[in-house]
CSV table of C-alpha atoms in Angstrom, one decimal:
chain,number,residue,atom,x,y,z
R,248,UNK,CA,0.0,0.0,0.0
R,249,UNK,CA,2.6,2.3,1.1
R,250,UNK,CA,4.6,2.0,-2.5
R,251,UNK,CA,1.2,2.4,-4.7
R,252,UNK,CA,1.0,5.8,-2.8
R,253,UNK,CA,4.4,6.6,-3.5
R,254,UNK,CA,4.1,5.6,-6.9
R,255,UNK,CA,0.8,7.8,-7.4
R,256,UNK,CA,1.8,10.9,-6.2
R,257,UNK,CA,5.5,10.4,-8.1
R,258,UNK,CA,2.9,10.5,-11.1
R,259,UNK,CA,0.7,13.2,-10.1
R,260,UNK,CA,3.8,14.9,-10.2
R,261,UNK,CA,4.1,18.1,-12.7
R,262,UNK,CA,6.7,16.9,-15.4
R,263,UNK,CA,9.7,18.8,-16.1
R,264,UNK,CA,9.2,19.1,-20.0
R,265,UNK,CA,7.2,22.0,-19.7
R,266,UNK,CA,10.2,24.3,-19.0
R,267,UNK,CA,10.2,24.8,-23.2
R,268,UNK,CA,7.1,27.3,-22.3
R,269,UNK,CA,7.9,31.2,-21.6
R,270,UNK,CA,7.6,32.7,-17.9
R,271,UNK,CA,4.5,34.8,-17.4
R,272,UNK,CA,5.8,37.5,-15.9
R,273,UNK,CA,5.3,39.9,-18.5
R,274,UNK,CA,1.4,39.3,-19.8
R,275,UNK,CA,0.8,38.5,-16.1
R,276,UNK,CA,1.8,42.1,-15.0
R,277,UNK,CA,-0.4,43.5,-18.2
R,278,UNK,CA,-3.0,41.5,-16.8
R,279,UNK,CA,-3.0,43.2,-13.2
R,280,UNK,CA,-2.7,46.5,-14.6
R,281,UNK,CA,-6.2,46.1,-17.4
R,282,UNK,CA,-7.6,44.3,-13.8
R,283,UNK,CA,-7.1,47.2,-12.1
R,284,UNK,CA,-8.4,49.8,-14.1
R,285,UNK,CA,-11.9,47.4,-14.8
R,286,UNK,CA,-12.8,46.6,-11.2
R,287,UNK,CA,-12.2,50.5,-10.3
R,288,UNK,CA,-14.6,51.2,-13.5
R,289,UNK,CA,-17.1,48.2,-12.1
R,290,UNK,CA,-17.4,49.3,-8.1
R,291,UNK,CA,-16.4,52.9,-8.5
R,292,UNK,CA,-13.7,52.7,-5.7
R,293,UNK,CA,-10.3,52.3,-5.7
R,294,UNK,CA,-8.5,49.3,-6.3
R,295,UNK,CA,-5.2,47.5,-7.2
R,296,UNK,CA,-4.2,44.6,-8.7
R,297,UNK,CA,-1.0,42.1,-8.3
R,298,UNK,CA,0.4,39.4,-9.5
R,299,UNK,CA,1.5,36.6,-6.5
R,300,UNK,CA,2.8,34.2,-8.8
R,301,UNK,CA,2.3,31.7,-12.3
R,302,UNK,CA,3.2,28.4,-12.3
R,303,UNK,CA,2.6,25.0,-14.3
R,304,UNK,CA,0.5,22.2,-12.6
R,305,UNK,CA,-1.2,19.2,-14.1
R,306,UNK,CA,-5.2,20.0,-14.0
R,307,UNK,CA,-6.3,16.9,-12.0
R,308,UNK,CA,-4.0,18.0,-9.3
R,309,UNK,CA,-5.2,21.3,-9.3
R,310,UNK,CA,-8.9,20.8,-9.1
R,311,UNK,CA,-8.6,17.9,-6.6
R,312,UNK,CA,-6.5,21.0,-4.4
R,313,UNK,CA,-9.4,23.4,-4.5
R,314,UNK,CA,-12.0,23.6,-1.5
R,315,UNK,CA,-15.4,22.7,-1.6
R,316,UNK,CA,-17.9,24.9,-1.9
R,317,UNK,CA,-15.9,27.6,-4.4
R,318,UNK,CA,-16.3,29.4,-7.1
R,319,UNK,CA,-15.2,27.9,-10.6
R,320,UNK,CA,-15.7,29.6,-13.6
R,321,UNK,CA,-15.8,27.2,-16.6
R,322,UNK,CA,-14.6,29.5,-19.6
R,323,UNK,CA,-15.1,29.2,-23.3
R,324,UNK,CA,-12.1,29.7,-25.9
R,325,UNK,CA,-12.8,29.9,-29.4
R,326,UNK,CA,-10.7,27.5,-31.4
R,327,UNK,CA,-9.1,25.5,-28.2
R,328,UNK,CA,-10.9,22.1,-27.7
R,329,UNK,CA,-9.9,22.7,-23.7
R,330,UNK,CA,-11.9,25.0,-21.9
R,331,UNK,CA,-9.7,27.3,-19.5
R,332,UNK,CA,-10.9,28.5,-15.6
R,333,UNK,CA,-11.5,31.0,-13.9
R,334,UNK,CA,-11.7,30.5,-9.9
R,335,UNK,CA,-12.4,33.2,-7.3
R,336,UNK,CA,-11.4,32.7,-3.2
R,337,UNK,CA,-14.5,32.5,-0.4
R,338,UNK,CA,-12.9,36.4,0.4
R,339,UNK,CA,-13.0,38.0,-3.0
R,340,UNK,CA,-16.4,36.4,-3.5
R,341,UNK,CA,-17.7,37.7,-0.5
R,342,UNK,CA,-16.6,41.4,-1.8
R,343,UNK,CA,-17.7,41.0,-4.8
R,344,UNK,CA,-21.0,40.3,-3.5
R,345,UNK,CA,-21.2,43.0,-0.7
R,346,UNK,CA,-19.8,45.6,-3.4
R,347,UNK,CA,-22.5,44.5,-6.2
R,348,UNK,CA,-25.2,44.9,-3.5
R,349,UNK,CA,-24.1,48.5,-3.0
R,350,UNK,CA,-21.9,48.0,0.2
R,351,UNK,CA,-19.5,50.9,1.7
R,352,UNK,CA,-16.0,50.3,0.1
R,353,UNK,CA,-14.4,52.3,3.2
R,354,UNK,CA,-15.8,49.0,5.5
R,355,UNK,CA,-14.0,45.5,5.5
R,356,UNK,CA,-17.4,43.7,5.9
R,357,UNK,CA,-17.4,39.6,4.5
R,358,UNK,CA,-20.4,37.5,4.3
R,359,UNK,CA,-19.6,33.9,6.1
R,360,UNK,CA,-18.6,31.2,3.8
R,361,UNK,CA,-21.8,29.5,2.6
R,362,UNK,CA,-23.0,27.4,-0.9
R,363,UNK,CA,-23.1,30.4,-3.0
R,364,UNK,CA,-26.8,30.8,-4.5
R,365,UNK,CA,-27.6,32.1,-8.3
R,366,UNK,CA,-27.5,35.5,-7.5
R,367,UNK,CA,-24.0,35.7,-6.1
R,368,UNK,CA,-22.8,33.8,-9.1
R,369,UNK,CA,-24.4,36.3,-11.9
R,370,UNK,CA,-22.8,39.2,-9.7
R,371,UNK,CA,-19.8,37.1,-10.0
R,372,UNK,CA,-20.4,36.5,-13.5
R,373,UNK,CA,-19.8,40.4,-14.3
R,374,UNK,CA,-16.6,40.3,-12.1
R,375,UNK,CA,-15.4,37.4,-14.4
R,376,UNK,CA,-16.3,39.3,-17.6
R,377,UNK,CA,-14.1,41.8,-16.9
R,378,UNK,CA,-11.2,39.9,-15.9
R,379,UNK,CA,-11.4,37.8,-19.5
R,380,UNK,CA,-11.9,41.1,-20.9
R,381,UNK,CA,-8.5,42.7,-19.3
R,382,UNK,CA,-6.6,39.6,-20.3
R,383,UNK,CA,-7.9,40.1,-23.7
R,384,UNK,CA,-6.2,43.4,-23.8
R,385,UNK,CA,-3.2,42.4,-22.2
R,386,UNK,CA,-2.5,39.4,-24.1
R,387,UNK,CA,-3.3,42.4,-27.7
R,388,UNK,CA,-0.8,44.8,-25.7
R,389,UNK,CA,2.1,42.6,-24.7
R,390,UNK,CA,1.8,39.9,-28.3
R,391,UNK,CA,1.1,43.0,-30.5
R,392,UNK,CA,-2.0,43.2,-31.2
R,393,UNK,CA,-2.3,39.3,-31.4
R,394,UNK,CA,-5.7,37.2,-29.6
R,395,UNK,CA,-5.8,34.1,-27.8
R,396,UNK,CA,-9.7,34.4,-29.6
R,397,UNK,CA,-12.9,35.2,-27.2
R,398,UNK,CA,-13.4,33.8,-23.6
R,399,UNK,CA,-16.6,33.6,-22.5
R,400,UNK,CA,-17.7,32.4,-19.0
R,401,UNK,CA,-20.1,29.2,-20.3
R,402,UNK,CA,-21.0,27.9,-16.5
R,403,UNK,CA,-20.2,27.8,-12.8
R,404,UNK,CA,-19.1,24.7,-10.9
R,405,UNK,CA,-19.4,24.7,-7.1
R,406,UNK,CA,-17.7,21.5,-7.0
R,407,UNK,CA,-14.4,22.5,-8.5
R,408,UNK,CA,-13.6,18.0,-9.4
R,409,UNK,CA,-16.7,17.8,-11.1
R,410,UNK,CA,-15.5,20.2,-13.5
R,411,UNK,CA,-14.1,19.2,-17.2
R,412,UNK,CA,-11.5,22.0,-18.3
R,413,UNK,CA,-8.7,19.5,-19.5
R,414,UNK,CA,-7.8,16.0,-19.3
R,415,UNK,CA,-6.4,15.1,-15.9
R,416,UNK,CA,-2.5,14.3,-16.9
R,417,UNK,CA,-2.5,17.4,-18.7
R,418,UNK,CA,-0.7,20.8,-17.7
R,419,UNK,CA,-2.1,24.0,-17.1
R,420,UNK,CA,-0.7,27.2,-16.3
R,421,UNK,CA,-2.2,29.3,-13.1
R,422,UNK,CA,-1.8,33.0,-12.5
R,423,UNK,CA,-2.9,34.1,-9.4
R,424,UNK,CA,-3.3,37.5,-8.9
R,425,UNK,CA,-4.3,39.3,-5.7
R,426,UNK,CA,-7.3,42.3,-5.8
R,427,UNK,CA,-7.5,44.9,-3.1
R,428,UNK,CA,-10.2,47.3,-3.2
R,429,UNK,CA,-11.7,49.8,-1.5
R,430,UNK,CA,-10.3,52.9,1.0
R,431,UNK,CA,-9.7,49.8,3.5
R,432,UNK,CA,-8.4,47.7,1.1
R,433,UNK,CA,-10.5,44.8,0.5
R,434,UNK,CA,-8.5,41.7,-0.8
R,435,UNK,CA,-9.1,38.6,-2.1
R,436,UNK,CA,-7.4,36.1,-4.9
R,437,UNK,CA,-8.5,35.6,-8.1
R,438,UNK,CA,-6.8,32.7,-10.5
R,439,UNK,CA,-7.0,32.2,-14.2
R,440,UNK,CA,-6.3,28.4,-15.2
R,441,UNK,CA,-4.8,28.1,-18.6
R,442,UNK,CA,-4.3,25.0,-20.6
R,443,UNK,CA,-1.3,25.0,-22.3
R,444,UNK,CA,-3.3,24.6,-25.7
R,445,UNK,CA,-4.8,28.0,-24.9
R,446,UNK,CA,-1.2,29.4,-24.8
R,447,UNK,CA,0.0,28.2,-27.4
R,448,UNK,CA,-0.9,30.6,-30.1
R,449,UNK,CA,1.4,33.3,-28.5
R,450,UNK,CA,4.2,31.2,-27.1
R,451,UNK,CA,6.5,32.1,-29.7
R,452,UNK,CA,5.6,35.7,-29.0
R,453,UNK,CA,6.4,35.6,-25.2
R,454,UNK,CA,10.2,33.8,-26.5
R,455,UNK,CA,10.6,36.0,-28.7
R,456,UNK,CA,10.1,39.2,-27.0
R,457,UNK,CA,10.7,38.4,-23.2
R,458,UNK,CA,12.9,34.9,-23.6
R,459,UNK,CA,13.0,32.6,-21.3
R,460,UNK,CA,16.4,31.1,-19.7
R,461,UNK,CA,16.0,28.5,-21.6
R,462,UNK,CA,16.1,30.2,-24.6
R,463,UNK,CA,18.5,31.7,-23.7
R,464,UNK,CA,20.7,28.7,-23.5
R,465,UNK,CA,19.3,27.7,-26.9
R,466,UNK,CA,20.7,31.1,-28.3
R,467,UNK,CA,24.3,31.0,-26.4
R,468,UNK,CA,24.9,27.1,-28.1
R,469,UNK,CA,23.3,28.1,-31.6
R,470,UNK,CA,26.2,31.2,-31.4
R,471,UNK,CA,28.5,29.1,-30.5
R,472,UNK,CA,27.7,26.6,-33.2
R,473,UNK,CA,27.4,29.3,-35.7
R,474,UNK,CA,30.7,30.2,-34.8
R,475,UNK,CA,32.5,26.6,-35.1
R,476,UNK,CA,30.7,26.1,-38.4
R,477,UNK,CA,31.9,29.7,-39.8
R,478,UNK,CA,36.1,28.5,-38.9
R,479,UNK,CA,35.8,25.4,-40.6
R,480,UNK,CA,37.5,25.0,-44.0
R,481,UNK,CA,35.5,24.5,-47.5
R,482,UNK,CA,37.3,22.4,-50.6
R,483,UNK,CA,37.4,25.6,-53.1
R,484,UNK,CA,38.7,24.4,-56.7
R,485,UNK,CA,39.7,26.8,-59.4
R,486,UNK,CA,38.6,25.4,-62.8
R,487,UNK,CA,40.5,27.2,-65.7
R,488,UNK,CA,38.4,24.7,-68.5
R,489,UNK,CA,36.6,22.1,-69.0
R,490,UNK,CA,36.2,20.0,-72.0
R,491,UNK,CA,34.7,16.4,-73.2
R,492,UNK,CA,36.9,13.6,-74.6
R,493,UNK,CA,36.7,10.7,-76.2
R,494,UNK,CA,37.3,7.6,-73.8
R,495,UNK,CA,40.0,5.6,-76.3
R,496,UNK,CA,41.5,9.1,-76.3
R,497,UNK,CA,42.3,9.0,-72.4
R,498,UNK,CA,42.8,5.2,-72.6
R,499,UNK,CA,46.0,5.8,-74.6
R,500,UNK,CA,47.3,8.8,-73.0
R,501,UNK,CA,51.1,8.9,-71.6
R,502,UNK,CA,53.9,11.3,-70.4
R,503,UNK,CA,54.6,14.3,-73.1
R,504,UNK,CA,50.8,14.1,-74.1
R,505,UNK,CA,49.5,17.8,-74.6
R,506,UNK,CA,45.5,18.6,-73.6
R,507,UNK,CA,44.8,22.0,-75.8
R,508,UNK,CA,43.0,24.4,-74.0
R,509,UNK,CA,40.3,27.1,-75.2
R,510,UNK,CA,41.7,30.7,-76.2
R,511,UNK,CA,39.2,32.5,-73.0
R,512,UNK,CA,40.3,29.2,-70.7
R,513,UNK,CA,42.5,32.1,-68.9
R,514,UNK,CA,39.7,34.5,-68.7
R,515,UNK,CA,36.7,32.5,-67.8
R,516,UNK,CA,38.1,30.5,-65.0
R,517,UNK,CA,35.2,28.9,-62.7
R,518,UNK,CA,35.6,29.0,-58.8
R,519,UNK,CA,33.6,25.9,-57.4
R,520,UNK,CA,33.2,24.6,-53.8
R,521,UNK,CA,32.6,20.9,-53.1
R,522,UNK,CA,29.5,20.4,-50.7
R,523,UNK,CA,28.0,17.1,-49.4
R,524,UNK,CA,25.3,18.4,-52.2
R,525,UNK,CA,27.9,18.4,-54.8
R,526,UNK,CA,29.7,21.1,-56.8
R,527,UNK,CA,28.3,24.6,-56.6
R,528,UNK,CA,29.4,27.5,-58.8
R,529,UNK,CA,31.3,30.1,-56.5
R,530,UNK,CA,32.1,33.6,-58.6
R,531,UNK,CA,33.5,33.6,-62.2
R,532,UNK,CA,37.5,34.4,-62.4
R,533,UNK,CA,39.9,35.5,-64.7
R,534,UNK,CA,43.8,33.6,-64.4
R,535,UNK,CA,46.7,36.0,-63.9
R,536,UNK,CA,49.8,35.9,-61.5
R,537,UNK,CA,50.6,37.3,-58.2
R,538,UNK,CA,54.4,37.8,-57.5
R,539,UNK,CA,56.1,34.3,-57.9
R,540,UNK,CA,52.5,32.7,-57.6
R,541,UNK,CA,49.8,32.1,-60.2
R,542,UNK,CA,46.7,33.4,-59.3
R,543,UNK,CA,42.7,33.9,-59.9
R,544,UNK,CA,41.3,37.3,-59.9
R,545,UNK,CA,37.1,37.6,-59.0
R,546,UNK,CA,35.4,39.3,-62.1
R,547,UNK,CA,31.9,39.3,-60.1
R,548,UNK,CA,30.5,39.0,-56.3
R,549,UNK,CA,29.9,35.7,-55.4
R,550,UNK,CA,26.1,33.8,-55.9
R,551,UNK,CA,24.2,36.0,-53.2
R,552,UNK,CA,22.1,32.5,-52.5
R,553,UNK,CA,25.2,30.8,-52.3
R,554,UNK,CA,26.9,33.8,-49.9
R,555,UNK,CA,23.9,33.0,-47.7
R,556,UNK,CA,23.8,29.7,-47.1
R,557,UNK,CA,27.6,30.0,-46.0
R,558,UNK,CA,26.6,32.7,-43.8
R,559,UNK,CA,23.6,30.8,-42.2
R,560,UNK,CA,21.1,33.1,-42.9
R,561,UNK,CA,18.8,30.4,-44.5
């Protein structure tokens, strides 16, 4: 009994490939900034919004960790098979409620925790609707005017395990963000629960712009690869002509044998690299002589594809 349970949580545990996807930070902070400036538009009070932290969690594990009664907002994405999350703590839910209702946002007064009827989930409901609607922005803001698609709350779930967002084995990202509002600042937690699938339209976008250590391991090897590659030496072979003859012809050749060359052989010389593709035409040449040494002299840049490809650009 004691190694099942060992062996169960060992695979409840979050796995480590997921360290490939960007850090939050950035579209998190976005987020708590759009939060902010809705929820003082909604209750007409102050109010500030803060990240406490984002992290990667497989969905079973974080559903089975939530409390029973809460607050789960089942949210819609268009495109995404998964449906992403939205949960609310008893304390924001109970401010939500007493601020909806018209209560005084200068008194710290919380409704005991109790099954939360229709009505406190519609009032809720606008709360939610303008936390999708901040992300919206921030996600625009921070990916350039790029959209995850719309979120719409579809349903509540009181019983956060009876909920379907993802499949259980299957990562999701949680930002939790911490509202306080009101002159005697109010405060409760808020979490959006992401799967990775809803992410993934913008993950390159988060690399790109904001990186990740990861990537930026990824970009230290690929420079030093690209520098290795650019000190290693290339087969270059000057052809002053080229010419077809007979096979018997070679057969009997011997010492003192002459091959005649063309009159332009000197002046259209033909610089070719050997690649594990075969030959490839560098720059066109003309023969001459350099000091003691004979020499080829360039008559035209080099093939700009060609350039490239050495360079690595492509």
């Amino acid at each position: 009994m004691v190694a099942n349970a060992i062996l169960r949580r060992k695979i409840e545990q979050s796995r480590v490939s997921v360290s490939s996807y960007p850090k939050l930070n950035v579209l998190a902070a976005a987020h708590a900034r759009e939060t902010a400036a809705r929820v003082r538009a909604l209750f007409n009070t102050l109010a500030d919004v803060k990240t406490e932290a984002s992290a990667v969690i497989r969905c079973g594990r974080y559903l089975r960790g939530l409390p029973t009664p809460s607050v789960l907002g089942v949210l819609e994405v268009d495109g995404v098979s998964n449906a992403a999350a939205f949960h609310m703590d008893a304390e924001l839910v109970s401010h939500v409620i007493d601020l909806s209702l018209g209560g005084d946002p200068a008194i710290d007064s919380s409704y005991p925790d109790r099954m939360p009827t229709l009505i406190d989930l519609a009032m809720c409901g606008r709360f939610a609707d303008a936390i999708l609607g901040s992300f919206g922005k921030a996600v625009a803001t921070v990916c350039r005017g790029k959209s995850l698609g719309v979120m719409r709350c579809e349903r509540f779930e009181t019983t956060p395990q009876m909920a379907t967002i993802a499949p259980e084995r299957s990562e999701v990202i949680i930002i939790n963000q911490r509202v306080e509002v009101g002159e005697s600042t109010r405060n409760g937690f808020f979490e959006l629960v992401l799967p990775l699938s809803v992410i993934d339209p913008i993950k390159i976008d988060l690399m790109q712009h904001f990186g990740t250590p990861s990537s930026l391991n990824s970009n230290l090897w690929e420079r030093h690869l690209r520098t290795t590659l650019m000190q290693s030496e290339v087969p270059v072979t000057a052809i002053i002509d080229s010419q077809r003859v007979p096979l018997s012809t070679l057969a009997g050749m011997k010492v003192g044998d002459v091959l005649r060359l063309s009159r332009s052989a000197a002046e259209d010389v033909e610089i070719v690299l050997t690649t594990n593709s075969g030959r490839r035409t560098f720059a066109a040449a003309r023969l001459g002589a350099k000091g003691a040494a004979k020499a080829v002299k360039l008559l035209a840049d080099p093939d700009p594809e060609l350039l490239a490809q050495l360079r690595l650009d492509g």
